[in-house]
XYZ file of C-alpha atoms in Angstrom:
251
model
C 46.797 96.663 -21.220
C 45.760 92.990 -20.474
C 41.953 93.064 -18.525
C 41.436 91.666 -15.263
C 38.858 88.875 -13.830
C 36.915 89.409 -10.608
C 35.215 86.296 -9.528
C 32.501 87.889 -6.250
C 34.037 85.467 -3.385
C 30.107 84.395 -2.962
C 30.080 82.910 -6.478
C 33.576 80.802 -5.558
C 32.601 79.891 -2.024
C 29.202 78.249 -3.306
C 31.390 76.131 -6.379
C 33.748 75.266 -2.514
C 30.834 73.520 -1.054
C 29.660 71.638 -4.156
C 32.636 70.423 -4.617
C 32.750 69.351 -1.231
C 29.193 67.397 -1.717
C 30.452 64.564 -3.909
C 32.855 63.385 -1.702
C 29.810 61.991 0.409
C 28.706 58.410 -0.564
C 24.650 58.297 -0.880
C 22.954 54.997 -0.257
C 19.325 53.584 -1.270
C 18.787 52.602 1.745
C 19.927 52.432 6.102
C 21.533 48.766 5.447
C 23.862 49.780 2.567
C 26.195 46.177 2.939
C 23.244 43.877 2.800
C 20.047 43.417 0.721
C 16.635 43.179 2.755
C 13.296 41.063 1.371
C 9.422 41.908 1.576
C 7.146 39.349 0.987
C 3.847 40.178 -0.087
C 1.269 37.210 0.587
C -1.576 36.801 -1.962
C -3.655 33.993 0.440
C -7.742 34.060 0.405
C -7.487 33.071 4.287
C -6.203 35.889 5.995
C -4.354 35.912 9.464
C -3.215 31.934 8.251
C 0.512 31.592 9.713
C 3.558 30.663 7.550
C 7.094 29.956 7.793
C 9.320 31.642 5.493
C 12.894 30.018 4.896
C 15.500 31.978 2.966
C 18.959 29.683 2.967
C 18.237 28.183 6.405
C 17.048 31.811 8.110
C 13.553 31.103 9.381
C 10.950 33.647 10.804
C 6.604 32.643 10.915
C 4.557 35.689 9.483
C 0.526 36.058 9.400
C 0.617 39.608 7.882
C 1.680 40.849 4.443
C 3.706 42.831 3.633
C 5.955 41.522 5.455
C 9.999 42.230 5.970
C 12.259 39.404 6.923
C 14.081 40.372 9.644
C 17.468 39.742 8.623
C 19.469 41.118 5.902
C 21.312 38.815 3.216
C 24.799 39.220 1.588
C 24.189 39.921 -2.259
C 23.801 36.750 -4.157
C 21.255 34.106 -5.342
C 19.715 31.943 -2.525
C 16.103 30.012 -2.059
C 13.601 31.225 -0.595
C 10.528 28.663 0.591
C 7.349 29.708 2.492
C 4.770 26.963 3.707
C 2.029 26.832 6.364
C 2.584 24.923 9.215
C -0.654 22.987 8.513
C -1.990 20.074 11.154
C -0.563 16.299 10.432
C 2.319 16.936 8.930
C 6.255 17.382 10.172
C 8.622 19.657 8.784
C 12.448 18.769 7.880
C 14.289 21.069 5.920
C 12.486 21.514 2.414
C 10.639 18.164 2.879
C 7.025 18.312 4.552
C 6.203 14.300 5.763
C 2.636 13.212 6.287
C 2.232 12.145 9.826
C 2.649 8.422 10.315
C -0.529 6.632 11.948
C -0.421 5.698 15.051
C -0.634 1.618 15.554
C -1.129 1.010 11.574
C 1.280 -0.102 9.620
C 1.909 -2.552 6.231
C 4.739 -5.149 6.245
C 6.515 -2.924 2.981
C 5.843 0.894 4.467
C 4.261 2.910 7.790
C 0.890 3.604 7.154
C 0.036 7.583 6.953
C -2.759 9.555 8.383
C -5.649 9.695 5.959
C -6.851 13.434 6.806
C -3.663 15.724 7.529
C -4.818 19.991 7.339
C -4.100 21.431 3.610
C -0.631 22.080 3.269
C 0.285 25.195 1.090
C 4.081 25.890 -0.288
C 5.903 28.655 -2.709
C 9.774 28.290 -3.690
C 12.027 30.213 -5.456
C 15.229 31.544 -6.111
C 15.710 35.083 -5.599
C 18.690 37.099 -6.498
C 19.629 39.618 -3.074
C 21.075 43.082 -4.105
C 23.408 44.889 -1.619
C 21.687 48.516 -0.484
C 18.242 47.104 -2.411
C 14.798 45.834 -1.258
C 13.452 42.735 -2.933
C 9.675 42.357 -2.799
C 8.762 39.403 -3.458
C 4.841 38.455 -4.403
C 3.795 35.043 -2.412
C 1.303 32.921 -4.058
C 1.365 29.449 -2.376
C -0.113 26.782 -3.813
C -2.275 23.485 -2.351
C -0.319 20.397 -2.432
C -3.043 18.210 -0.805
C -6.394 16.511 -2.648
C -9.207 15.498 -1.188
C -10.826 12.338 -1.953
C -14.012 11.074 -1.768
C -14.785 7.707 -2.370
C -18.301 5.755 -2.823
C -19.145 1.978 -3.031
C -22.792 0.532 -3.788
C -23.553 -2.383 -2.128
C -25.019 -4.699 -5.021
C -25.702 -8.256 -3.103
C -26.081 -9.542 0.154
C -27.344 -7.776 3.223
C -25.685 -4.092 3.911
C -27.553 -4.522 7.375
C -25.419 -6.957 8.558
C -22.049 -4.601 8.229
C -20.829 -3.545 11.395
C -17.751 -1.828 10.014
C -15.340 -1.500 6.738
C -11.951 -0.408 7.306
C -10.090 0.682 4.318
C -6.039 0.786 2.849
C -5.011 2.450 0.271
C -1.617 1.960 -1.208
C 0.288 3.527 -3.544
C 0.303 6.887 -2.602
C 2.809 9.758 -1.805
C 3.851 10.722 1.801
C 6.073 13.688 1.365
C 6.266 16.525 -0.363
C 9.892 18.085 -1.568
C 8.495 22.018 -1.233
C 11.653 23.317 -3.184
C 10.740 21.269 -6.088
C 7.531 21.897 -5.799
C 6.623 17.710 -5.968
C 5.952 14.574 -3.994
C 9.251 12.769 -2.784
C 10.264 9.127 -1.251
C 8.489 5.703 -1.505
C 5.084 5.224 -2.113
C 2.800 4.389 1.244
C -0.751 3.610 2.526
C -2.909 4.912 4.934
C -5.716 3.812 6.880
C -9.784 4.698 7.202
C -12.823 3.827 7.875
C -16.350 3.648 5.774
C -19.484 4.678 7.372
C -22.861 3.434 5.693
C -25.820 4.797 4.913
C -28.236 2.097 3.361
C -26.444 -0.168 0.615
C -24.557 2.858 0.477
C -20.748 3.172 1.923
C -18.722 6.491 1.592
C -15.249 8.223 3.471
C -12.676 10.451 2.855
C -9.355 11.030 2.618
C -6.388 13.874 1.892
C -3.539 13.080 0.019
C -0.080 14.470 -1.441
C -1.180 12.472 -4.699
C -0.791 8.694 -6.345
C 2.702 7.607 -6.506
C 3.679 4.099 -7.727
C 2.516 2.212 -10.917
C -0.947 0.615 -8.761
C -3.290 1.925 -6.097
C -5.380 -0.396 -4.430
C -7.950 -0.842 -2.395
C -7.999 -3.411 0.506
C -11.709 -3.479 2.472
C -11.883 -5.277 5.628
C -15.625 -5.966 6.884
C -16.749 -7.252 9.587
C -20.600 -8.518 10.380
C -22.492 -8.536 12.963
C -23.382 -11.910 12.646
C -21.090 -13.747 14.696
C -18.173 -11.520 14.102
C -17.795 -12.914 10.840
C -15.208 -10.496 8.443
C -14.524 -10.974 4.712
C -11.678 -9.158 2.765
C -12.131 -7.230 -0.677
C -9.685 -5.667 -2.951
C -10.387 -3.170 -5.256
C -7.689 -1.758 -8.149
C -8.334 1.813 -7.822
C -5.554 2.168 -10.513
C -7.216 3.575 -13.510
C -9.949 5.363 -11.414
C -6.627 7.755 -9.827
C -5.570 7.971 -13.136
C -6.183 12.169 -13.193
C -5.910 12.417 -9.615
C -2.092 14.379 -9.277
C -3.974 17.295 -10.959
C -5.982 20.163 -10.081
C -5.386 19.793 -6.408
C -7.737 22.231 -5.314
C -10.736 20.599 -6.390
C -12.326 17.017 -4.767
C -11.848 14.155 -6.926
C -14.710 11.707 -7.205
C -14.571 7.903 -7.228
């Protein structure tokens, strides 16, 4: 006599609904077509606003972390974030050093001397459907400061009313998804102040760019209004200077 199986109907209703379970499709997360990005900022001056670009999508931020608002298709694209510093204009991935207003050399526009400290990350970044990317944002100074001093040696410092200054052979703009200077080399214009035989100024730039920098002084006296023109090859003095950006360099 063959036996018989009893399955309790409890035991075969529960194995119903687990079956039942795997028709569902989970997902990671509420946007399961698309891929969304953090960006977490690691910037000493907080509250500073940026503009993050991720293939041509643009949004400003001042907190981290921070989600871009829209969601990407899967696939590699780049992402760039900069500040919107003072001095310089923004087109596409190229950041161009203001030109100065009413200066300008026969070869090139002259530039602004003192534009605000720009600051730029790129990279490529792989977007995963259903999947948060975080991205860590370090951005990095592009802009030097330089200080230059000159030591009056003869004549009368006294007599200078004023020194105006151009220096050429320097960079303009800045390609921020290659992370380095871009275009022809240009000048820009500034002034000297003096203190005894002593005559110092200032200046911010993307870096040298050419095979010569110079110096061109223009001084006028005030005796008579009499001016007298000096150049000075600052070539091998810039040498070093498209190097630690972050730091003044001394001539």
């Amino acid at each position: 006599m063959k036996a018989k199986q009893y399955i309790p109907m409890a035991v075969a209703g529960t194995l119903l609904l687990a079956t039942a379970c795997v028709k569902d499709t989970l997902y990671n997360t509420p946007h399961p077509d698309y891929g969304a990005i953090v960006l977490l900022l690691d910037d000493s001056e907080d509250g500073e606003q940026y503009t993050v670009d991720i293939a041509g999508e643009k949004a400003d931020f001042s907190v981290s972390p921070y989600t871009f608002p829209a969601l990407l298709s899967s696939g590699t694209c780049r992402l760039t974030v900069y500040n919107r510093t003072a001095g310089f204009s923004f087109d596409g991935q190229t950041a161009q050093v203001n030109a100065l207003s009413g200066k300008s050399r026969a070869d090139a526009p002259a530039i602004i001397p003192l534009p605000g400290y720009l600051k730029t990350f790129s990279r490529e970044i792989s977007v995963t459907a259903d999947d948060t990317l975080r991205v860590n944002v370090v951005p990095q100074q592009r802009v030097r400061d330089l200080q230059l001093e000159l030591e009056i040696t003869q004549g009368r410092p006294e007599l200078i009313q004023s020194v105006t200054a151009t220096l050429s052979g320097i960079a303009g703009a800045f390609d921020m998804e290659q992370g380095e200077t871009t275009g022809d080399a240009t000048s820009t214009v500034f002034a000297f102040t003096r203190e005894g035989s002593t005559l110092t100024a200032e200046a911010r730039l993307l870096g040298t760019m050419g095979a010569v920098q110079m110096l061109v002084l223009d001084i006028v006296f005030t005796d008579g209004g009499r001016t007298q023109r000096t150049e000075v090859d600052l070539t091998e003095a810039l040498a070093d200077f498209n190097g630690d950006m972050t730091t003044a360099y001394r001539v």
